[in-house]
Short mmCIF file of C-alpha atoms (C1' of nucleotides) in Angstrom, two decimals:
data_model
loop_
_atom_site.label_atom_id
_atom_site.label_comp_id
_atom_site.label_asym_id
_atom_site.label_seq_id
_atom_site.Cartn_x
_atom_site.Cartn_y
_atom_site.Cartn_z
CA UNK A 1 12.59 -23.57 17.11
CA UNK A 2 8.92 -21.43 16.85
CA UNK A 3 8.91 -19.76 13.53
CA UNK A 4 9.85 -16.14 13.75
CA UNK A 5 6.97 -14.01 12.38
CA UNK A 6 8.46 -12.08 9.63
CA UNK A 7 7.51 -8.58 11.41
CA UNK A 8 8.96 -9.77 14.29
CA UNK A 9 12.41 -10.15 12.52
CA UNK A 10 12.06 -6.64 11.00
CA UNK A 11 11.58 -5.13 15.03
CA UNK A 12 13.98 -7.37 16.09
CA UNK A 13 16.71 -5.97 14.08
CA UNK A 14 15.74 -2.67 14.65
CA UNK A 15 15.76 -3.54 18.51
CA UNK A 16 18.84 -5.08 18.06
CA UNK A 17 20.26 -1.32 16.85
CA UNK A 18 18.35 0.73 19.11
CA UNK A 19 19.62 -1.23 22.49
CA UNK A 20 23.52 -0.50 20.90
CA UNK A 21 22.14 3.27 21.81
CA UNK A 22 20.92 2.49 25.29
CA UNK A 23 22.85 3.49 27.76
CA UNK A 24 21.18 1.90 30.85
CA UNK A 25 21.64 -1.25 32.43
CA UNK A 26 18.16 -2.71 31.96
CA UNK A 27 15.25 -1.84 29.81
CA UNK A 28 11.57 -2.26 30.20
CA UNK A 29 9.74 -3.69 27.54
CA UNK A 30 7.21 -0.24 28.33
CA UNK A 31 10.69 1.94 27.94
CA UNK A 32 10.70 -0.02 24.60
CA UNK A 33 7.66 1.23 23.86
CA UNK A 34 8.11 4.75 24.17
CA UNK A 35 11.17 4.58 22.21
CA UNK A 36 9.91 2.66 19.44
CA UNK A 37 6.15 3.21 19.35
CA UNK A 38 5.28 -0.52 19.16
CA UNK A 39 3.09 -1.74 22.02
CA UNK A 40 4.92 -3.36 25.26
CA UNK A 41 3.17 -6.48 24.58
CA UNK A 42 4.38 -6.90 20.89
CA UNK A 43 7.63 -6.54 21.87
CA UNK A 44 7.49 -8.66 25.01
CA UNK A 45 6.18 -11.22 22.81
CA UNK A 46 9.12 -10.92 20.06
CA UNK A 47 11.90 -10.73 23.06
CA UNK A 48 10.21 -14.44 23.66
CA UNK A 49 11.07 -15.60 20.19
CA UNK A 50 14.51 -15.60 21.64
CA UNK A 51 14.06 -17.49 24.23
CA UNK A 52 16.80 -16.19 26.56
CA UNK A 53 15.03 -15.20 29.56
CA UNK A 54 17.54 -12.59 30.52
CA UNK A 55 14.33 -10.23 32.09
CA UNK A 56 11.80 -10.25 34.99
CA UNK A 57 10.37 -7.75 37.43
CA UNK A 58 13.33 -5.09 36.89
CA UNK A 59 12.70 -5.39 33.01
CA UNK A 60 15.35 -7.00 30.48
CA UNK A 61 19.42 -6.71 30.96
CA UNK A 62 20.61 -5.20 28.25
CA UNK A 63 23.67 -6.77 27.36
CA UNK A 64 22.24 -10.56 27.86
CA UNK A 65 19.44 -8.95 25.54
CA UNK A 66 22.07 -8.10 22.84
CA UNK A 67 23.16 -11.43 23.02
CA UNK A 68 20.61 -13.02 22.34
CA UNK A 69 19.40 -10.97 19.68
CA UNK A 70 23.31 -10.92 17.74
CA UNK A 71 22.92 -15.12 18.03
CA UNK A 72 19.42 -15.22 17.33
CA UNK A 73 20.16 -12.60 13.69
CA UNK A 74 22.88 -14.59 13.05
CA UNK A 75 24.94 -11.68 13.73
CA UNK A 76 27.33 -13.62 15.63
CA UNK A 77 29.57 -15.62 13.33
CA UNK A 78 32.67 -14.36 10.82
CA UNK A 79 31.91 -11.33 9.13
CA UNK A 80 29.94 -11.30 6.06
CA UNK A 81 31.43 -10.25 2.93
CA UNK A 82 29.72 -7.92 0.48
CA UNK A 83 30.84 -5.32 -2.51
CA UNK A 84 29.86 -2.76 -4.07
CA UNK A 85 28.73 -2.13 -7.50
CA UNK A 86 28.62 0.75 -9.17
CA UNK A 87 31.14 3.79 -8.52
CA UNK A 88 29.01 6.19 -9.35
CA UNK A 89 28.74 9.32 -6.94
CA UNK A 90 26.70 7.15 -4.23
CA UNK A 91 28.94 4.13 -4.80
CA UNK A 92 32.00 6.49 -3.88
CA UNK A 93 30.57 7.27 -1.01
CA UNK A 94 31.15 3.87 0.38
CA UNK A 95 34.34 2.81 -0.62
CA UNK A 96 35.49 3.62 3.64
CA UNK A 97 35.50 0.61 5.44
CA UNK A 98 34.60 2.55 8.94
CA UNK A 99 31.08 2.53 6.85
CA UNK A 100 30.41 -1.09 8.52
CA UNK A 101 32.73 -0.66 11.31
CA UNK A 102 31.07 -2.71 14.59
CA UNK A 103 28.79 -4.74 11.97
CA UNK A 104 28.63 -8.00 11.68
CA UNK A 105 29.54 -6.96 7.79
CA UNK A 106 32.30 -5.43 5.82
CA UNK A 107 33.05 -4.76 2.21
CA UNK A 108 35.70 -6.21 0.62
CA UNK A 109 35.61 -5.68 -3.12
CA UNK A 110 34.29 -2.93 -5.26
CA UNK A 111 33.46 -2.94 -9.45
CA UNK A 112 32.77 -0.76 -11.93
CA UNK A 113 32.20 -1.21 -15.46
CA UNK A 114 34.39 1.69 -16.30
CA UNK A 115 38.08 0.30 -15.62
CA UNK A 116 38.82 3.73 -15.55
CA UNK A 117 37.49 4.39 -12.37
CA UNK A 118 38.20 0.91 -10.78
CA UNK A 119 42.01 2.57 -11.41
CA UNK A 120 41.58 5.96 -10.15
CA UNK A 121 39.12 5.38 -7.21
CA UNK A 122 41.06 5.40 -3.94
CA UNK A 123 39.58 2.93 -1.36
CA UNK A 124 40.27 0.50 1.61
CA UNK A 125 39.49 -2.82 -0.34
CA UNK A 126 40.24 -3.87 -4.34
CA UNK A 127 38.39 -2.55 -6.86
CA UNK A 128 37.15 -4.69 -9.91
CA UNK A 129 36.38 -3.96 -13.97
CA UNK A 130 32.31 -5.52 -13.91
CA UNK A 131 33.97 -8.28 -16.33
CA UNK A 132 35.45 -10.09 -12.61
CA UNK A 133 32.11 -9.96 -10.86
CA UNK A 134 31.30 -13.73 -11.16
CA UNK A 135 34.97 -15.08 -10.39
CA UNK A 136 35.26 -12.67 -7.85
CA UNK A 137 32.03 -13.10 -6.24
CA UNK A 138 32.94 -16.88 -5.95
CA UNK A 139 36.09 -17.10 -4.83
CA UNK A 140 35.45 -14.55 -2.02
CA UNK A 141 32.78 -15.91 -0.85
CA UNK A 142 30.45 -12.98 -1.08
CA UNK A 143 27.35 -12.74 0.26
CA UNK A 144 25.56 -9.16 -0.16
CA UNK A 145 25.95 -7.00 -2.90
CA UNK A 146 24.96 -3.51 -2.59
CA UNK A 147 23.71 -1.77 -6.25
CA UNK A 148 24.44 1.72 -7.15
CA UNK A 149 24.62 1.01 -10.57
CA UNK A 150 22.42 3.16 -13.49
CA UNK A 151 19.34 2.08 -13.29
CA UNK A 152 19.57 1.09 -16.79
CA UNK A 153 21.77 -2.02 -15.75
CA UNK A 154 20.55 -2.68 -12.57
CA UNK A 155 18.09 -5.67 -13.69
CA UNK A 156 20.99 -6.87 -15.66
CA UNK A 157 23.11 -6.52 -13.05
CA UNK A 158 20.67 -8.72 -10.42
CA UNK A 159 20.82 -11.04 -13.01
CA UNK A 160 24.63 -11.74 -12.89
CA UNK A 161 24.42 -11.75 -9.06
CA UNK A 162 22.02 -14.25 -8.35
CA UNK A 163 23.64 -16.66 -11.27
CA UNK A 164 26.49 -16.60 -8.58
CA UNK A 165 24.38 -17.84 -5.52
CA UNK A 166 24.47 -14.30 -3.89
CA UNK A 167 22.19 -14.06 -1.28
CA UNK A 168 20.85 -11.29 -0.73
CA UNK A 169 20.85 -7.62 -2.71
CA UNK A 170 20.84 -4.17 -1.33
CA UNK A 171 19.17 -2.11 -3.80
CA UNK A 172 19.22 1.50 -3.86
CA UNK A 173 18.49 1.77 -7.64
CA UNK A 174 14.99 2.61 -8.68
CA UNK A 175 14.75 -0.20 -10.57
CA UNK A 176 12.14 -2.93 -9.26
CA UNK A 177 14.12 -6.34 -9.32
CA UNK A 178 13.05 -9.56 -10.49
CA UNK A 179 15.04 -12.46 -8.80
CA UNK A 180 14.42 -15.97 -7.66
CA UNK A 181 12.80 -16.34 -4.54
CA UNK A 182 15.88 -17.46 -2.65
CA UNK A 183 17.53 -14.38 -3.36
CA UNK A 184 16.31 -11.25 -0.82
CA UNK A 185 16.11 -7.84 -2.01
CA UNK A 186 15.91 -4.23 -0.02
CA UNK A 187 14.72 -1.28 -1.48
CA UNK A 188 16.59 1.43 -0.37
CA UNK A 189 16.17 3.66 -3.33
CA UNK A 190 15.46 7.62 -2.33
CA UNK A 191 12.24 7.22 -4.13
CA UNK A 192 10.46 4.10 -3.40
CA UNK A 193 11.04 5.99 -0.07
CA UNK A 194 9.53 8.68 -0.43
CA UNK A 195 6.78 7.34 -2.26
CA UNK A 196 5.85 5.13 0.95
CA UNK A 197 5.91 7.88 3.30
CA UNK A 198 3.28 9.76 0.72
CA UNK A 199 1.40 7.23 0.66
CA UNK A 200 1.37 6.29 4.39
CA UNK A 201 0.36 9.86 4.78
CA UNK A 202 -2.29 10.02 2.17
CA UNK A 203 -3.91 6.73 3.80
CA UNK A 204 -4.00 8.83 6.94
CA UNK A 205 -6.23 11.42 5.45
CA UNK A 206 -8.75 8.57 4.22
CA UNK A 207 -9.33 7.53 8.20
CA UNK A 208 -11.61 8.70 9.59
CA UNK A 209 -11.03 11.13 12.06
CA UNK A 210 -12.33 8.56 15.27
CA UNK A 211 -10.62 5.99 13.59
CA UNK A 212 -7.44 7.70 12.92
CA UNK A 213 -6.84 8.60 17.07
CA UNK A 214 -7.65 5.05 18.09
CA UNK A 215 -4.72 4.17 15.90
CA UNK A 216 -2.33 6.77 18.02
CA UNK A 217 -0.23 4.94 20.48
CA UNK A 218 0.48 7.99 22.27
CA UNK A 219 -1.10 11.72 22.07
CA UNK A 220 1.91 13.70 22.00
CA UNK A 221 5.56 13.84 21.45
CA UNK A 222 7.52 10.23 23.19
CA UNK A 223 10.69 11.68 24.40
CA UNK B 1 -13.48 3.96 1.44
CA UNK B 2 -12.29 0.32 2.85
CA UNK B 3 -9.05 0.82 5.51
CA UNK B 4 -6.22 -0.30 2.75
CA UNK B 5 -3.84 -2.88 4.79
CA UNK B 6 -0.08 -1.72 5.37
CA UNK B 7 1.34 -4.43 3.32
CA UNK B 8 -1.27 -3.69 0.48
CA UNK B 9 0.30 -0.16 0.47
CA UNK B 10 3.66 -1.21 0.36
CA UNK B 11 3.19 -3.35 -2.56
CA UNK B 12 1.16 -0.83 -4.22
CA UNK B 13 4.00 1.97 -4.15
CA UNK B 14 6.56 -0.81 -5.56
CA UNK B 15 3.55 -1.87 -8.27
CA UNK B 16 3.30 1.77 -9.38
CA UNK B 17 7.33 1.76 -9.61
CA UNK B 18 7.14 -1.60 -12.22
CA UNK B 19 4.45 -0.37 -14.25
CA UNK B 20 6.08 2.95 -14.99
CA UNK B 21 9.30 -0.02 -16.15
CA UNK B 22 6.86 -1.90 -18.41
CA UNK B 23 6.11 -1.45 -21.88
CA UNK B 24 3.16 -3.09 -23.10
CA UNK B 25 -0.17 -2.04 -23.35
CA UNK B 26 -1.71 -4.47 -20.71
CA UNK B 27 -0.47 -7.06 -18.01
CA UNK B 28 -2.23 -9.65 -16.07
CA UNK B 29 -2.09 -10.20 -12.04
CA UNK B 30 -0.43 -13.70 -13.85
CA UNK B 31 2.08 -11.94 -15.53
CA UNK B 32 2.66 -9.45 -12.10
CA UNK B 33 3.38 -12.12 -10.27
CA UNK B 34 5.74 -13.38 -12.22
CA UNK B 35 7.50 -9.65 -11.97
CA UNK B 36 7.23 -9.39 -8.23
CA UNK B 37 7.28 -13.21 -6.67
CA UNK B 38 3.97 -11.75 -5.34
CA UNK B 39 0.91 -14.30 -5.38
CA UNK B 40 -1.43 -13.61 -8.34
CA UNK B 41 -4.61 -13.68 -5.80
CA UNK B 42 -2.54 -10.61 -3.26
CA UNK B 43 -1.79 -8.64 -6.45
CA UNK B 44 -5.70 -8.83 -7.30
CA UNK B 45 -6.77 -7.78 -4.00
CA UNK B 46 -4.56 -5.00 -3.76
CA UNK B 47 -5.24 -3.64 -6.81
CA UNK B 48 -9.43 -4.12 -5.98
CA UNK B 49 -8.37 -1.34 -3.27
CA UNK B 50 -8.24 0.95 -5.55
CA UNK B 51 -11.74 0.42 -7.05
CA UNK B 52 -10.58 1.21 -10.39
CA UNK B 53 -12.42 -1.39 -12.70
CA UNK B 54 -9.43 -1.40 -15.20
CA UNK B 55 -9.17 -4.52 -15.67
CA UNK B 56 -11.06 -7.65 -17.22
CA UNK B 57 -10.93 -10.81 -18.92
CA UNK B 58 -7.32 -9.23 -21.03
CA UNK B 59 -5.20 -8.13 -17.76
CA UNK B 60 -4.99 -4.77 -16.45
CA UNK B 61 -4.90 -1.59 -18.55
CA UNK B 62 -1.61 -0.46 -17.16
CA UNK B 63 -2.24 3.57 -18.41
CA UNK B 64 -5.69 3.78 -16.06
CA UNK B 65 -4.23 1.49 -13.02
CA UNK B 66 -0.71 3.22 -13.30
CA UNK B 67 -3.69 6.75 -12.89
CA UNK B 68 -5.86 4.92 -10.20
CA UNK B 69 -2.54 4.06 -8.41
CA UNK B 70 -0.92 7.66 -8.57
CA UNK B 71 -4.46 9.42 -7.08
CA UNK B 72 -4.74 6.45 -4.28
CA UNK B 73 -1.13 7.22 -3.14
CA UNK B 74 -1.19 10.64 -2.83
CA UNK B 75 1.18 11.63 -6.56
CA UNK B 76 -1.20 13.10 -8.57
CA UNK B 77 -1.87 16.80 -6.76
CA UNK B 78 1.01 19.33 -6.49
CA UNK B 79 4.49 18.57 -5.92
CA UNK B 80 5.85 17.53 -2.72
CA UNK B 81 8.44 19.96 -1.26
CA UNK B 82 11.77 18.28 0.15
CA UNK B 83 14.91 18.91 2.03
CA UNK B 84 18.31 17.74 2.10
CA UNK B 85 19.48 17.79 6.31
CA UNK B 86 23.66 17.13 6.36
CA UNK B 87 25.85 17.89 3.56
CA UNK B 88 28.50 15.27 4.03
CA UNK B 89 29.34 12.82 1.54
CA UNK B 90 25.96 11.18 1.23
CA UNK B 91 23.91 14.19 0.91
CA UNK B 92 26.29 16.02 -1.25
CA UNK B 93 25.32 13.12 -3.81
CA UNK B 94 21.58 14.57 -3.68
CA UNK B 95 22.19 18.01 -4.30
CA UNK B 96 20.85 17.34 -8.57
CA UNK B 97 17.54 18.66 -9.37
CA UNK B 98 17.46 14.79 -11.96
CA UNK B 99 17.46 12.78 -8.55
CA UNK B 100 13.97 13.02 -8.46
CA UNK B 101 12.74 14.13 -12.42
CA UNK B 102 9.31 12.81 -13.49
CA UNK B 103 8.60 11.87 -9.86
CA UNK B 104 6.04 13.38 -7.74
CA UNK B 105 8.51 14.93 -5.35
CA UNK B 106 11.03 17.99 -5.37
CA UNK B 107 14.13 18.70 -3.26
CA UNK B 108 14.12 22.50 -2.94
CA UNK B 109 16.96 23.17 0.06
CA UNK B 110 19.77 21.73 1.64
CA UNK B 111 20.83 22.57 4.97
CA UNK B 112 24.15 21.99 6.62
CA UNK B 113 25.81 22.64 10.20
CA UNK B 114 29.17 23.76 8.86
CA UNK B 115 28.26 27.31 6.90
CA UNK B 116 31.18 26.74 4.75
CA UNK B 117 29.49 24.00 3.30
CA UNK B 118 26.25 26.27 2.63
CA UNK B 119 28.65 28.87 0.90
CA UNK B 120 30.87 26.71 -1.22
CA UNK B 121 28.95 23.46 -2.22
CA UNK B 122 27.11 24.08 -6.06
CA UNK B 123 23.48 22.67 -5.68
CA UNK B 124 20.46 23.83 -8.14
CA UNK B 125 18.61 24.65 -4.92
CA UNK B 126 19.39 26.77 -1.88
CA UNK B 127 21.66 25.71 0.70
CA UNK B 128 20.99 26.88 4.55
CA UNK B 129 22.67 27.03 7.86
CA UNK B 130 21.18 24.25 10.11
CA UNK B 131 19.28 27.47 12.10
CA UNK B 132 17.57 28.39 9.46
CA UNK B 133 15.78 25.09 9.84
CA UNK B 134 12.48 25.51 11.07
CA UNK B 135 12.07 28.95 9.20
CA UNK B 136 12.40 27.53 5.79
CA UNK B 137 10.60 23.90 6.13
CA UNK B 138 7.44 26.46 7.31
CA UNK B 139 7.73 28.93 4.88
CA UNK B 140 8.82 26.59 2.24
CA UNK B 141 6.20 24.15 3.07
CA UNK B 142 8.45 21.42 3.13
CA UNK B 143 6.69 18.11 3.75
CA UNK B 144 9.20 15.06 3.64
CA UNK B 145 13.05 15.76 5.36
CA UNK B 146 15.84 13.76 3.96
CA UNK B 147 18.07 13.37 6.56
CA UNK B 148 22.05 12.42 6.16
CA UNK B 149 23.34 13.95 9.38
CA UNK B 150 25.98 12.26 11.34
CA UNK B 151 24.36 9.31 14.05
CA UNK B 152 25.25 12.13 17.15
CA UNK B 153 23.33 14.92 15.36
CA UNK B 154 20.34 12.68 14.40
CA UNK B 155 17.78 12.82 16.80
CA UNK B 156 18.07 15.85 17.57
CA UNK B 157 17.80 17.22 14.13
CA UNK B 158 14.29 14.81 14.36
CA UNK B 159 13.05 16.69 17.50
CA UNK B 160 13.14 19.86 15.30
CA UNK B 161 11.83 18.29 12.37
CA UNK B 162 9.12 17.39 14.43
CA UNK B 163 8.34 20.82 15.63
CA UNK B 164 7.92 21.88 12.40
CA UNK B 165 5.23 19.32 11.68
CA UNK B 166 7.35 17.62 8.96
CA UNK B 167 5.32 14.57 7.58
CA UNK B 168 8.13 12.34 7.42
CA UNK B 169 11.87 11.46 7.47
CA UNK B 170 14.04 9.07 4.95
CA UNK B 171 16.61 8.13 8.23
CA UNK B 172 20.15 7.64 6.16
CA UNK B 173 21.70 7.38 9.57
CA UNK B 174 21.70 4.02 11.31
CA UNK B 175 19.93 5.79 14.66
CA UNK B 176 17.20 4.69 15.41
CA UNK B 177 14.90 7.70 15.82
CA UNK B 178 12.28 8.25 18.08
CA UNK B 179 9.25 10.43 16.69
CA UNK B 180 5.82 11.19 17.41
CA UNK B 181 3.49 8.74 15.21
CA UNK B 182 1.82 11.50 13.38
CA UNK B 183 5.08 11.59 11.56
CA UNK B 184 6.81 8.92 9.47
CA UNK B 185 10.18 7.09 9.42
CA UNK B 186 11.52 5.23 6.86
CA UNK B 187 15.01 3.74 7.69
CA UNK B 188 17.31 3.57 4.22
CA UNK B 189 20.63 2.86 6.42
CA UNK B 190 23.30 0.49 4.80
CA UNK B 191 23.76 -1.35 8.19
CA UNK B 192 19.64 -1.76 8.45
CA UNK B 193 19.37 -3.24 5.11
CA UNK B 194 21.96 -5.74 5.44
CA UNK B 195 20.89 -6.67 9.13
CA UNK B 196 17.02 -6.87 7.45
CA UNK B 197 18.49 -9.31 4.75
CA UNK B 198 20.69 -11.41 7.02
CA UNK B 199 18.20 -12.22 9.70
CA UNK B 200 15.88 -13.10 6.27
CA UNK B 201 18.88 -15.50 5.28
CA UNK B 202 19.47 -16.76 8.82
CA UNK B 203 15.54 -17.46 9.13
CA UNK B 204 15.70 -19.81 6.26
CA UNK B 205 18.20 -21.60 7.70
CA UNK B 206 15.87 -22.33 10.51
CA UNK B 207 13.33 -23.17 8.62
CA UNK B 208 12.96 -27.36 7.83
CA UNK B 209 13.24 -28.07 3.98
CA UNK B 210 9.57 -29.30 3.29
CA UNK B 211 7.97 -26.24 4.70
CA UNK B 212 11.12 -23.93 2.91
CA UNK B 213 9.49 -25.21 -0.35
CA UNK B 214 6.56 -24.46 0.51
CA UNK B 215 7.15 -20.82 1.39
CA UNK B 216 8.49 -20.67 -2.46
CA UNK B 217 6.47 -19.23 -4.82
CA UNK B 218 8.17 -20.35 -7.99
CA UNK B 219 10.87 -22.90 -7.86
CA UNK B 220 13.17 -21.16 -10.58
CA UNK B 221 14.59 -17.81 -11.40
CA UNK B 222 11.82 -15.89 -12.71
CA UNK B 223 13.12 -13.97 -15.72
"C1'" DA C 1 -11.76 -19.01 -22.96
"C1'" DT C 2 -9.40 -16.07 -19.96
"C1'" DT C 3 -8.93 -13.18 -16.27
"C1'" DT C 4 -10.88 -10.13 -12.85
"C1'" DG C 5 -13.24 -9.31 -8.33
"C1'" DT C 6 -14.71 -11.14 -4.05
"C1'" DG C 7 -17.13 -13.95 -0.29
"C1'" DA C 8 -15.51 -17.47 2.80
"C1'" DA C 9 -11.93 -20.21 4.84
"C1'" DC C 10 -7.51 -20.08 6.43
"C1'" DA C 11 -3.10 -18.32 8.24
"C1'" DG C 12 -0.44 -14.82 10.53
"C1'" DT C 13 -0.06 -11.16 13.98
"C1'" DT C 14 -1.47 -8.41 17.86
"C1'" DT C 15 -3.84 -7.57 22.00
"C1'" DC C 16 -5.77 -8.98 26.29
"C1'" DA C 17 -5.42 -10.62 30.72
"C1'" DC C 18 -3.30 -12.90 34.13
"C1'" DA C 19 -0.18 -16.63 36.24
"C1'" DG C 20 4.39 -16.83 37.80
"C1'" DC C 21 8.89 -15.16 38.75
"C1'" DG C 22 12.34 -12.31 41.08
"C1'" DC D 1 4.69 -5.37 43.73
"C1'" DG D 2 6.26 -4.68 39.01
"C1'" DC D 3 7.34 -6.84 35.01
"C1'" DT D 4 7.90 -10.76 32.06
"C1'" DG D 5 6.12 -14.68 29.48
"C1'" DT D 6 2.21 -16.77 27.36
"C1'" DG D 7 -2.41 -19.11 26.50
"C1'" DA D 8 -6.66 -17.54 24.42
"C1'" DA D 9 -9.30 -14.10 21.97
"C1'" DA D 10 -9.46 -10.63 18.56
"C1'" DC D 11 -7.96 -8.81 14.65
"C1'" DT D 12 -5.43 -8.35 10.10
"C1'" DG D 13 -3.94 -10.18 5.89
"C1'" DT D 14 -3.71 -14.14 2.39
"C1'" DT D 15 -5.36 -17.93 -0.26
"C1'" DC D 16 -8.97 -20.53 -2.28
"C1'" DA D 17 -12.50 -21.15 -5.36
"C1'" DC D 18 -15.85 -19.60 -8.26
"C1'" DA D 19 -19.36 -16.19 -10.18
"C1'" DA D 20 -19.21 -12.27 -13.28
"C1'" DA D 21 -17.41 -9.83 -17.12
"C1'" DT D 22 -15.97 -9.49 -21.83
#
DNA sequence: ATTTGTGAACAGTTTCACAGCG
DNA sequence: CGCTGTGAAACTGTTCACAAAT
């Protein structure tokens, strides 16, 4: 297999999304343009990486598209298992399992370090005192773990986690993480967020004004 | 001023969050790398963007790059005005003032469909009907739109947001939006997260074991 | 002696342009 | 004929290796 180009993946996943909104039968990879804002030749390149030839001359079939891309993310096979840690305010707000409902995830086990609230805390799956997250992490065979903790523990926390072979961390503390490289990490904190849309905008006023429009993929509004 | 890549800027945002974690007086692209699994050489690069000189022979003053950083993003001047779009579980979380304390941004209204919500929920900053919308992000001079609508309600609440001439959107929801490119998406969805870090995982599969150790920076944890 | 800053080589990614398929 | 799939060219980003700075 051709080595995926890691921005590929990222548009590939966000394809993978967008075509669960589509509502058409086949798609253009100009269609996909509009939509997205990526050129139609970037994506009809990344639609190669699949390999699954499900398009010509009326553009690509969706649902052979979706396919392919579910197989290709390794989307396809049992559910992954991830948890939650944390219970503060944002961790409550994911203790529904319709959250991941349709994903190739679901959340099976929550913690806390206050037992207190591992008691009180209604949810769809078990909920854990901090003191069970290795054992628990093993036994169940989880795979992501999604941090709300303080951000006072969270390095602490990342620690613990990748001891247990986790493999991958959603983080939406604001806490950079140091981990081994074969653990992955995503930022998802409000602020590093925020911070990157500043600063994509604050690069845009150092272009040049000639330079700035030949970057624009399109003039006006895409809908 | 020389065009500052998009990956530079990325890592520069997250370099700004570490130093403001880090204690000592100096630190070394060495030491850096050790922090972010980032290559010494990328971290010196970067940081030559900024043209700051702070740095020689003993490592990076980490007061005058942690300055030099804040002007080249954009989070020195005024405060950036936010909003809050969709009360519902998620967003009630972000209704504190402390979310965002000793960072260059400022949450200064909520808006919600449901009026009842508007009335009833306690937040330290206004709370509008959704109509109100594009009087209050122009009067207000709200720059950055934080948006935790249900999936049905968000593109539409985009197209608005648009109108306005927002500068950019933190997407909660897992749509996928479609926006002109003078403004800025960045998706924080659960679902895109964990999609991101499984097709990372499932890529490593794929990849044969001589050139997987290559891609490794270090070969143990980091701490 | 140690560590930055940076040309030059290298690697990764996108665009171009067009052959080939339906 | 319109649209995909893909070599080849162009461009962007990273690593190497070493001169310059202190």
């Amino acid at each position: 297999m051709k080595n995926l180009p890691e921005r590929s993946r990222k548009r590939l996943v966000q394809l993978s999304q967008l075509l669960s909104q589509q509502t058409g039968r086949t798609i253009t990879s100009l269609e996909l343009e509009k939509l997205t804002g990526w050129s139609n030749s970037v994506i009809r390149r990344d639609i190669s990486f699949l390999n699954c030839r499900c398009g010509a001359s009326n553009g690509y079939k969706i649902n052979e598209l979706q396919t392919a891309l579910k197989q290709f993310l390794g989307n396809n096979e049992d559910k992954k298992n991830c948890c939650i840690i944390g219970l503060g305010k944002l961790g409550e707000t994911m203790l529904s399992k319709k959250l991941l409902d349709g994903s190739a995830f679901q959340i099976i086990a929550g913690f806390d370090a206050n037992v207190n609230k591992t008691e009180i805390l209604h949810s769809d799956f078990p909920l854990y005192p901090t003191t069970q997250l290795e054992r628990v992490i093993k036994t169940e065979k989880i795979r992501y773990a999604i941090l709300t903790v303080p951000d006072t523990a969270a390095q602490l926390t990342a620690d613990i986690l990748c001891k247990c072979g986790i493999w991958g961390i959603v983080n939406y503390t604001k806490t950079i993480l140091t981990v081994p490289s074969s653990v992955a990490v995503e930022n998802i904190s409000l602020l590093s967020a925020l911070s990157d849309l500043a600063a994509m905008h604050s690069d845009m006023q150092n272009i040049t004004n000639s330079e700035y429009m030949a970057k624009m993929p399109f003039t006006e509004g895409t809908k």
